[in-house]
């Protein structure tokens, strides 16, 4: 079984890798940046993602976002927080981290916590399969968004992007964050794909002046998806019967 281990610390990697190797069931694969780690997770099975997180969970936010919008809660994430305080622990747990080892890492403790985390995960899927904002509900089990009872089917990539937006409503998502979480690429490479899929979502969901949701572009930075409190009486559902224009290539 493979453990994807993110760390900049050579000594720590050798210690943890040795402990897993002696245990006989696991092999550590080292990563020092998030993009190669995300690409690995897209193509290979891993029993656990282990982060040497330093002072906060910031180092793993890209992977946590990728896991959330690709519905990979069967993949547990554990962090080693050497200098964490209570606020750092709460931040990590709120972000979706499954297990934390605080303080100077002991290889045996990390191994024990890792085994426990893998066993607890047991390939379970994420139970949070729906998010509702205003009159819109996204349901990953049906790969669709419903608006007042009308269902809009989405492609796999559209669903992944939509879930990321719904899960982060009211938050500015940078193009870099979107590119990494949805495509596992740098923003400069995924830029055209991001624009196309944003356009398609706006069209399919009728996100315009009559919708109670808006997807705003923040020039040269990214997008904000949020609930609008006051809109004209015409609902998005009433506009779904209108033809959806193709993206102008």
PDB file of C-alpha atoms in Angstrom:
ATOM      1  CA  UNK A   1       0.000   0.000   0.000  1.00  0.00           C
ATOM      2  CA  UNK A   2       1.258   3.463  -0.888  1.00  0.00           C
ATOM      3  CA  UNK A   3       1.494   6.497   1.391  1.00  0.00           C
ATOM      4  CA  UNK A   4       1.806   9.854  -0.384  1.00  0.00           C
ATOM      5  CA  UNK A   5       4.071  11.870   1.928  1.00  0.00           C
ATOM      6  CA  UNK A   6       4.486  15.644   1.454  1.00  0.00           C
ATOM      7  CA  UNK A   7       7.553  17.011   3.232  1.00  0.00           C
ATOM      8  CA  UNK A   8      10.548  19.284   2.729  1.00  0.00           C
ATOM      9  CA  UNK A   9      12.440  17.559   5.543  1.00  0.00           C
ATOM     10  CA  UNK A  10      14.898  14.868   4.391  1.00  0.00           C
ATOM     11  CA  UNK A  11      15.519  13.501   7.880  1.00  0.00           C
ATOM     12  CA  UNK A  12      11.823  13.279   8.723  1.00  0.00           C
ATOM     13  CA  UNK A  13      11.066  11.466   5.483  1.00  0.00           C
ATOM     14  CA  UNK A  14      13.786   8.876   6.128  1.00  0.00           C
ATOM     15  CA  UNK A  15      12.513   8.236   9.663  1.00  0.00           C
ATOM     16  CA  UNK A  16       8.858   7.920   8.702  1.00  0.00           C
ATOM     17  CA  UNK A  17       9.606   5.919   5.559  1.00  0.00           C
ATOM     18  CA  UNK A  18      11.716   3.478   7.589  1.00  0.00           C
ATOM     19  CA  UNK A  19       8.921   3.013  10.136  1.00  0.00           C
ATOM     20  CA  UNK A  20       6.368   2.272   7.416  1.00  0.00           C
ATOM     21  CA  UNK A  21       8.782  -0.053   5.620  1.00  0.00           C
ATOM     22  CA  UNK A  22       9.522  -2.019   8.793  1.00  0.00           C
ATOM     23  CA  UNK A  23       5.798  -2.324   9.398  1.00  0.00           C
ATOM     24  CA  UNK A  24       5.733  -4.300   6.172  1.00  0.00           C
ATOM     25  CA  UNK A  25       2.472  -3.048   4.687  1.00  0.00           C
ATOM     26  CA  UNK A  26       3.274   0.413   3.369  1.00  0.00           C
ATOM     27  CA  UNK A  27       5.632   2.247   1.053  1.00  0.00           C
ATOM     28  CA  UNK A  28       6.146   6.028   1.246  1.00  0.00           C
ATOM     29  CA  UNK A  29       6.357   8.112  -1.909  1.00  0.00           C
ATOM     30  CA  UNK A  30       7.754  11.570  -1.317  1.00  0.00           C
ATOM     31  CA  UNK A  31       6.456  14.863  -2.711  1.00  0.00           C
ATOM     32  CA  UNK A  32       7.749  18.379  -2.107  1.00  0.00           C
ATOM     33  CA  UNK A  33       5.042  20.334  -3.970  1.00  0.00           C
ATOM     34  CA  UNK A  34       1.286  19.959  -4.308  1.00  0.00           C
ATOM     35  CA  UNK A  35       0.780  19.691  -8.059  1.00  0.00           C
ATOM     36  CA  UNK A  36       2.862  16.526  -8.540  1.00  0.00           C
ATOM     37  CA  UNK A  37       1.057  15.091  -5.513  1.00  0.00           C
ATOM     38  CA  UNK A  38      -2.371  15.829  -6.994  1.00  0.00           C
ATOM     39  CA  UNK A  39      -1.337  14.334 -10.347  1.00  0.00           C
ATOM     40  CA  UNK A  40      -0.152  11.202  -8.565  1.00  0.00           C
ATOM     41  CA  UNK A  41      -3.457  10.880  -6.706  1.00  0.00           C
ATOM     42  CA  UNK A  42      -5.362  11.213  -9.984  1.00  0.00           C
ATOM     43  CA  UNK A  43      -3.499   8.262 -11.500  1.00  0.00           C
ATOM     44  CA  UNK A  44      -2.616   5.968  -8.598  1.00  0.00           C
ATOM     45  CA  UNK A  45      -4.167   4.459  -5.493  1.00  0.00           C
ATOM     46  CA  UNK A  46      -2.952   5.724  -2.134  1.00  0.00           C
ATOM     47  CA  UNK A  47      -3.979   4.506   1.296  1.00  0.00           C
ATOM     48  CA  UNK A  48      -3.204   7.857   2.931  1.00  0.00           C
ATOM     49  CA  UNK A  49      -1.908  11.355   2.217  1.00  0.00           C
ATOM     50  CA  UNK A  50       0.508  12.487   4.922  1.00  0.00           C
ATOM     51  CA  UNK A  51       1.537  16.147   5.250  1.00  0.00           C
ATOM     52  CA  UNK A  52       4.474  17.566   7.171  1.00  0.00           C
ATOM     53  CA  UNK A  53       2.485  20.761   7.658  1.00  0.00           C
ATOM     54  CA  UNK A  54       4.789  23.006   9.675  1.00  0.00           C
ATOM     55  CA  UNK A  55       2.843  25.775  11.413  1.00  0.00           C
ATOM     56  CA  UNK A  56      -0.563  25.475   9.689  1.00  0.00           C
ATOM     57  CA  UNK A  57      -2.625  23.342   7.326  1.00  0.00           C
ATOM     58  CA  UNK A  58      -2.004  25.779   4.449  1.00  0.00           C
ATOM     59  CA  UNK A  59       0.398  23.367   2.757  1.00  0.00           C
ATOM     60  CA  UNK A  60      -2.409  20.875   2.188  1.00  0.00           C
ATOM     61  CA  UNK A  61      -5.295  23.117   1.201  1.00  0.00           C
ATOM     62  CA  UNK A  62      -4.921  22.376  -2.503  1.00  0.00           C
ATOM     63  CA  UNK A  63      -5.129  18.627  -1.931  1.00  0.00           C
ATOM     64  CA  UNK A  64      -8.056  19.050   0.478  1.00  0.00           C
ATOM     65  CA  UNK A  65      -9.933  21.103  -2.146  1.00  0.00           C
ATOM     66  CA  UNK A  66      -9.117  18.539  -4.839  1.00  0.00           C
ATOM     67  CA  UNK A  67     -10.336  15.707  -2.610  1.00  0.00           C
ATOM     68  CA  UNK A  68     -13.572  17.531  -1.773  1.00  0.00           C
ATOM     69  CA  UNK A  69     -14.623  18.472  -5.292  1.00  0.00           C
ATOM     70  CA  UNK A  70     -13.661  15.045  -6.683  1.00  0.00           C
ATOM     71  CA  UNK A  71     -15.608  13.351  -3.846  1.00  0.00           C
ATOM     72  CA  UNK A  72     -12.580  11.384  -2.623  1.00  0.00           C
ATOM     73  CA  UNK A  73     -13.410  11.079   1.060  1.00  0.00           C
ATOM     74  CA  UNK A  74     -12.277   7.468   0.753  1.00  0.00           C
ATOM     75  CA  UNK A  75      -8.761   8.998   0.712  1.00  0.00           C
ATOM     76  CA  UNK A  76      -7.781  10.033   4.273  1.00  0.00           C
ATOM     77  CA  UNK A  77      -5.492  12.998   4.947  1.00  0.00           C
ATOM     78  CA  UNK A  78      -3.238  13.182   7.998  1.00  0.00           C
ATOM     79  CA  UNK A  79      -1.031  16.089   9.062  1.00  0.00           C
ATOM     80  CA  UNK A  80       2.000  16.463  11.294  1.00  0.00           C
ATOM     81  CA  UNK A  81       1.844  19.858  12.997  1.00  0.00           C
ATOM     82  CA  UNK A  82       5.097  20.412  14.845  1.00  0.00           C
ATOM     83  CA  UNK A  83       4.323  23.948  16.061  1.00  0.00           C
ATOM     84  CA  UNK A  84       0.527  23.929  16.100  1.00  0.00           C
ATOM     85  CA  UNK A  85      -1.630  25.650  18.686  1.00  0.00           C
ATOM     86  CA  UNK A  86      -5.331  25.085  19.353  1.00  0.00           C
ATOM     87  CA  UNK A  87      -6.410  27.462  16.570  1.00  0.00           C
ATOM     88  CA  UNK A  88      -4.235  25.600  14.040  1.00  0.00           C
ATOM     89  CA  UNK A  89      -5.772  22.274  15.052  1.00  0.00           C
ATOM     90  CA  UNK A  90      -9.315  23.637  14.745  1.00  0.00           C
ATOM     91  CA  UNK A  91      -8.497  25.167  11.351  1.00  0.00           C
ATOM     92  CA  UNK A  92      -7.181  21.825  10.085  1.00  0.00           C
ATOM     93  CA  UNK A  93     -10.165  19.840  11.353  1.00  0.00           C
ATOM     94  CA  UNK A  94     -12.586  22.361   9.836  1.00  0.00           C
ATOM     95  CA  UNK A  95     -10.710  22.048   6.529  1.00  0.00           C
ATOM     96  CA  UNK A  96     -11.345  18.298   6.502  1.00  0.00           C
ATOM     97  CA  UNK A  97      -8.114  16.811   7.884  1.00  0.00           C
ATOM     98  CA  UNK A  98      -8.806  13.333   9.277  1.00  0.00           C
ATOM     99  CA  UNK A  99      -5.937  12.959  11.754  1.00  0.00           C
ATOM    100  CA  UNK A 100      -3.273  15.196  13.321  1.00  0.00           C
ATOM    101  CA  UNK A 101      -0.027  14.421  15.134  1.00  0.00           C
ATOM    102  CA  UNK A 102       1.045  17.496  17.106  1.00  0.00           C
ATOM    103  CA  UNK A 103       4.552  18.261  18.331  1.00  0.00           C
ATOM    104  CA  UNK A 104       7.930  16.789  17.440  1.00  0.00           C
ATOM    105  CA  UNK A 105       7.020  13.786  15.280  1.00  0.00           C
ATOM    106  CA  UNK A 106       7.755  10.323  16.629  1.00  0.00           C
ATOM    107  CA  UNK A 107       7.859   7.767  13.824  1.00  0.00           C
ATOM    108  CA  UNK A 108       6.065   5.110  15.878  1.00  0.00           C
ATOM    109  CA  UNK A 109       3.260   7.502  16.821  1.00  0.00           C
ATOM    110  CA  UNK A 110       2.853   8.669  13.219  1.00  0.00           C
ATOM    111  CA  UNK A 111       2.699   5.036  12.066  1.00  0.00           C
ATOM    112  CA  UNK A 112       0.109   4.130  14.709  1.00  0.00           C
ATOM    113  CA  UNK A 113      -2.064   7.144  13.888  1.00  0.00           C
ATOM    114  CA  UNK A 114      -1.731   6.456  10.162  1.00  0.00           C
ATOM    115  CA  UNK A 115      -2.826   2.829  10.544  1.00  0.00           C
ATOM    116  CA  UNK A 116      -5.808   3.927  12.636  1.00  0.00           C
ATOM    117  CA  UNK A 117      -6.786   6.598  10.101  1.00  0.00           C
ATOM    118  CA  UNK A 118      -6.593   4.167   7.177  1.00  0.00           C
ATOM    119  CA  UNK A 119      -8.694   1.607   9.063  1.00  0.00           C
ATOM    120  CA  UNK A 120     -11.312   4.211  10.025  1.00  0.00           C
ATOM    121  CA  UNK A 121     -11.545   5.424   6.435  1.00  0.00           C
ATOM    122  CA  UNK A 122     -12.201   1.949   5.098  1.00  0.00           C
ATOM    123  CA  UNK A 123     -13.066   3.260   1.633  1.00  0.00           C
ATOM    124  CA  UNK A 124     -16.124   5.089   2.920  1.00  0.00           C
ATOM    125  CA  UNK A 125     -17.668   7.700   0.662  1.00  0.00           C
ATOM    126  CA  UNK A 126     -18.466  11.224   1.722  1.00  0.00           C
ATOM    127  CA  UNK A 127     -21.949  11.379   3.260  1.00  0.00           C
ATOM    128  CA  UNK A 128     -22.296  15.073   2.448  1.00  0.00           C
ATOM    129  CA  UNK A 129     -23.646  14.530  -1.053  1.00  0.00           C
ATOM    130  CA  UNK A 130     -25.844  17.642  -1.313  1.00  0.00           C
ATOM    131  CA  UNK A 131     -25.410  21.376  -0.951  1.00  0.00           C
ATOM    132  CA  UNK A 132     -28.301  23.837  -1.231  1.00  0.00           C
ATOM    133  CA  UNK A 133     -27.935  27.545  -1.969  1.00  0.00           C
ATOM    134  CA  UNK A 134     -31.116  29.515  -2.505  1.00  0.00           C
ATOM    135  CA  UNK A 135     -33.272  27.679  -5.037  1.00  0.00           C
ATOM    136  CA  UNK A 136     -30.338  25.569  -6.267  1.00  0.00           C
ATOM    137  CA  UNK A 137     -29.350  22.132  -4.928  1.00  0.00           C
ATOM    138  CA  UNK A 138     -26.305  20.262  -6.201  1.00  0.00           C
ATOM    139  CA  UNK A 139     -26.427  16.488  -5.749  1.00  0.00           C
ATOM    140  CA  UNK A 140     -23.290  14.532  -6.505  1.00  0.00           C
ATOM    141  CA  UNK A 141     -25.147  11.185  -6.406  1.00  0.00           C
ATOM    142  CA  UNK A 142     -27.193  12.195  -9.463  1.00  0.00           C
ATOM    143  CA  UNK A 143     -24.520  14.394 -11.100  1.00  0.00           C
ATOM    144  CA  UNK A 144     -27.135  17.109 -11.359  1.00  0.00           C
ATOM    145  CA  UNK A 145     -28.294  20.442 -10.017  1.00  0.00           C
ATOM    146  CA  UNK A 146     -31.980  20.963  -9.313  1.00  0.00           C
ATOM    147  CA  UNK A 147     -33.713  24.340  -9.462  1.00  0.00           C
ATOM    148  CA  UNK A 148     -37.234  24.338  -8.025  1.00  0.00           C
ATOM    149  CA  UNK A 149     -37.687  20.692  -9.018  1.00  0.00           C
ATOM    150  CA  UNK A 150     -36.111  20.950 -12.469  1.00  0.00           C
ATOM    151  CA  UNK A 151     -32.953  18.870 -12.923  1.00  0.00           C
ATOM    152  CA  UNK A 152     -29.937  20.024 -14.906  1.00  0.00           C
ATOM    153  CA  UNK A 153     -27.495  17.251 -15.832  1.00  0.00           C
ATOM    154  CA  UNK A 154     -23.816  18.122 -15.665  1.00  0.00           C
ATOM    155  CA  UNK A 155     -20.735  16.516 -17.140  1.00  0.00           C
ATOM    156  CA  UNK A 156     -18.193  15.093 -14.699  1.00  0.00           C
ATOM    157  CA  UNK A 157     -15.950  18.154 -15.011  1.00  0.00           C
ATOM    158  CA  UNK A 158     -18.875  20.578 -14.695  1.00  0.00           C
ATOM    159  CA  UNK A 159     -20.025  18.749 -11.562  1.00  0.00           C
ATOM    160  CA  UNK A 160     -16.533  18.929 -10.071  1.00  0.00           C
ATOM    161  CA  UNK A 161     -16.272  22.668 -10.722  1.00  0.00           C
ATOM    162  CA  UNK A 162     -19.827  23.327  -9.528  1.00  0.00           C
ATOM    163  CA  UNK A 163     -19.212  21.426  -6.294  1.00  0.00           C
ATOM    164  CA  UNK A 164     -16.069  23.470  -5.628  1.00  0.00           C
ATOM    165  CA  UNK A 165     -18.044  26.689  -6.159  1.00  0.00           C
ATOM    166  CA  UNK A 166     -21.014  25.609  -4.017  1.00  0.00           C
ATOM    167  CA  UNK A 167     -18.753  24.370  -1.210  1.00  0.00           C
ATOM    168  CA  UNK A 168     -16.899  27.698  -1.173  1.00  0.00           C
ATOM    169  CA  UNK A 169     -19.835  30.070  -1.662  1.00  0.00           C
ATOM    170  CA  UNK A 170     -18.972  33.630  -0.730  1.00  0.00           C
ATOM    171  CA  UNK A 171     -15.234  32.957  -0.970  1.00  0.00           C
ATOM    172  CA  UNK A 172     -12.918  34.280  -3.656  1.00  0.00           C
ATOM    173  CA  UNK A 173     -11.489  31.282  -5.493  1.00  0.00           C
ATOM    174  CA  UNK A 174      -8.393  32.153  -7.470  1.00  0.00           C
ATOM    175  CA  UNK A 175      -7.826  30.727 -10.923  1.00  0.00           C
ATOM    176  CA  UNK A 176      -4.831  28.885  -9.481  1.00  0.00           C
ATOM    177  CA  UNK A 177      -6.964  27.248  -6.784  1.00  0.00           C
ATOM    178  CA  UNK A 178      -9.586  26.208  -9.346  1.00  0.00           C
ATOM    179  CA  UNK A 179      -6.990  24.883 -11.785  1.00  0.00           C
ATOM    180  CA  UNK A 180      -5.315  22.762  -9.125  1.00  0.00           C
ATOM    181  CA  UNK A 181      -8.488  21.459  -7.484  1.00  0.00           C
ATOM    182  CA  UNK A 182     -10.444  20.658 -10.662  1.00  0.00           C
ATOM    183  CA  UNK A 183      -7.783  20.006 -13.317  1.00  0.00           C
ATOM    184  CA  UNK A 184      -4.657  19.267 -11.284  1.00  0.00           C
ATOM    185  CA  UNK A 185      -2.742  21.777 -13.405  1.00  0.00           C
ATOM    186  CA  UNK A 186      -1.244  25.244 -13.229  1.00  0.00           C
ATOM    187  CA  UNK A 187      -3.690  28.056 -14.012  1.00  0.00           C
ATOM    188  CA  UNK A 188      -1.724  29.137 -17.072  1.00  0.00           C
ATOM    189  CA  UNK A 189      -2.284  25.683 -18.593  1.00  0.00           C
ATOM    190  CA  UNK A 190      -5.931  25.271 -17.562  1.00  0.00           C
ATOM    191  CA  UNK A 191      -6.949  28.889 -18.248  1.00  0.00           C
ATOM    192  CA  UNK A 192      -8.980  28.212 -21.406  1.00  0.00           C
ATOM    193  CA  UNK A 193     -10.729  25.210 -19.847  1.00  0.00           C
ATOM    194  CA  UNK A 194     -11.658  27.258 -16.779  1.00  0.00           C
ATOM    195  CA  UNK A 195     -13.224  29.983 -18.933  1.00  0.00           C
ATOM    196  CA  UNK A 196     -15.164  27.435 -20.990  1.00  0.00           C
ATOM    197  CA  UNK A 197     -16.576  25.630 -17.975  1.00  0.00           C
ATOM    198  CA  UNK A 198     -17.448  28.846 -16.141  1.00  0.00           C
ATOM    199  CA  UNK A 199     -19.339  29.955 -19.257  1.00  0.00           C
ATOM    200  CA  UNK A 200     -21.163  26.611 -19.494  1.00  0.00           C
ATOM    201  CA  UNK A 201     -22.207  26.694 -15.843  1.00  0.00           C
ATOM    202  CA  UNK A 202     -23.498  30.245 -16.144  1.00  0.00           C
ATOM    203  CA  UNK A 203     -25.538  29.184 -19.176  1.00  0.00           C
ATOM    204  CA  UNK A 204     -26.856  25.884 -17.833  1.00  0.00           C
ATOM    205  CA  UNK A 205     -27.796  27.351 -14.457  1.00  0.00           C
ATOM    206  CA  UNK A 206     -29.144  30.610 -15.888  1.00  0.00           C
ATOM    207  CA  UNK A 207     -26.922  32.650 -13.593  1.00  0.00           C
ATOM    208  CA  UNK A 208     -28.003  36.081 -14.675  1.00  0.00           C
ATOM    209  CA  UNK A 209     -29.988  39.048 -13.477  1.00  0.00           C
ATOM    210  CA  UNK A 210     -33.017  36.904 -12.547  1.00  0.00           C
ATOM    211  CA  UNK A 211     -31.127  34.285 -10.541  1.00  0.00           C
ATOM    212  CA  UNK A 212     -30.623  34.360  -6.783  1.00  0.00           C
ATOM    213  CA  UNK A 213     -27.070  33.117  -7.311  1.00  0.00           C
ATOM    214  CA  UNK A 214     -24.301  34.992  -9.034  1.00  0.00           C
ATOM    215  CA  UNK A 215     -20.912  33.897 -10.317  1.00  0.00           C
ATOM    216  CA  UNK A 216     -18.785  37.021 -10.420  1.00  0.00           C
ATOM    217  CA  UNK A 217     -15.470  37.362 -12.209  1.00  0.00           C
ATOM    218  CA  UNK A 218     -12.767  39.133 -10.232  1.00  0.00           C
ATOM    219  CA  UNK A 219     -10.571  40.445 -13.014  1.00  0.00           C
ATOM    220  CA  UNK A 220      -7.225  38.650 -13.364  1.00  0.00           C
ATOM    221  CA  UNK A 221      -7.721  36.885 -10.011  1.00  0.00           C
ATOM    222  CA  UNK A 222     -10.621  34.427 -10.039  1.00  0.00           C
ATOM    223  CA  UNK A 223     -14.316  34.041  -9.244  1.00  0.00           C
ATOM    224  CA  UNK A 224     -16.811  34.515  -6.406  1.00  0.00           C
ATOM    225  CA  UNK A 225     -19.955  32.367  -6.304  1.00  0.00           C
ATOM    226  CA  UNK A 226     -22.535  33.735  -3.892  1.00  0.00           C
ATOM    227  CA  UNK A 227     -26.165  34.047  -2.924  1.00  0.00           C
ATOM    228  CA  UNK A 228     -27.927  37.278  -3.841  1.00  0.00           C
ATOM    229  CA  UNK A 229     -30.538  38.295  -1.303  1.00  0.00           C
ATOM    230  CA  UNK A 230     -32.744  40.421  -3.560  1.00  0.00           C
ATOM    231  CA  UNK A 231     -33.618  39.645  -7.187  1.00  0.00           C
ATOM    232  CA  UNK A 232     -36.567  40.363  -9.503  1.00  0.00           C
ATOM    233  CA  UNK A 233     -39.506  37.973  -9.231  1.00  0.00           C
ATOM    234  CA  UNK A 234     -38.566  35.936 -12.327  1.00  0.00           C
ATOM    235  CA  UNK A 235     -36.856  32.761 -11.152  1.00  0.00           C
ATOM    236  CA  UNK A 236     -34.010  30.812 -12.663  1.00  0.00           C
ATOM    237  CA  UNK A 237     -36.343  27.854 -13.102  1.00  0.00           C
ATOM    238  CA  UNK A 238     -38.527  29.903 -15.419  1.00  0.00           C
ATOM    239  CA  UNK A 239     -35.527  30.635 -17.605  1.00  0.00           C
ATOM    240  CA  UNK A 240     -34.239  27.069 -17.874  1.00  0.00           C
ATOM    241  CA  UNK A 241     -36.510  26.396 -20.829  1.00  0.00           C
ATOM    242  CA  UNK A 242     -34.539  28.916 -22.865  1.00  0.00           C
ATOM    243  CA  UNK A 243     -31.925  27.445 -25.255  1.00  0.00           C
ATOM    244  CA  UNK A 244     -28.430  27.204 -23.817  1.00  0.00           C
ATOM    245  CA  UNK A 245     -25.914  28.782 -26.145  1.00  0.00           C
ATOM    246  CA  UNK A 246     -22.761  26.868 -26.984  1.00  0.00           C
ATOM    247  CA  UNK A 247     -19.457  28.340 -25.868  1.00  0.00           C
ATOM    248  CA  UNK A 248     -18.131  30.578 -28.670  1.00  0.00           C
ATOM    249  CA  UNK A 249     -14.880  28.951 -29.714  1.00  0.00           C
TER     250      UNK A 249
END
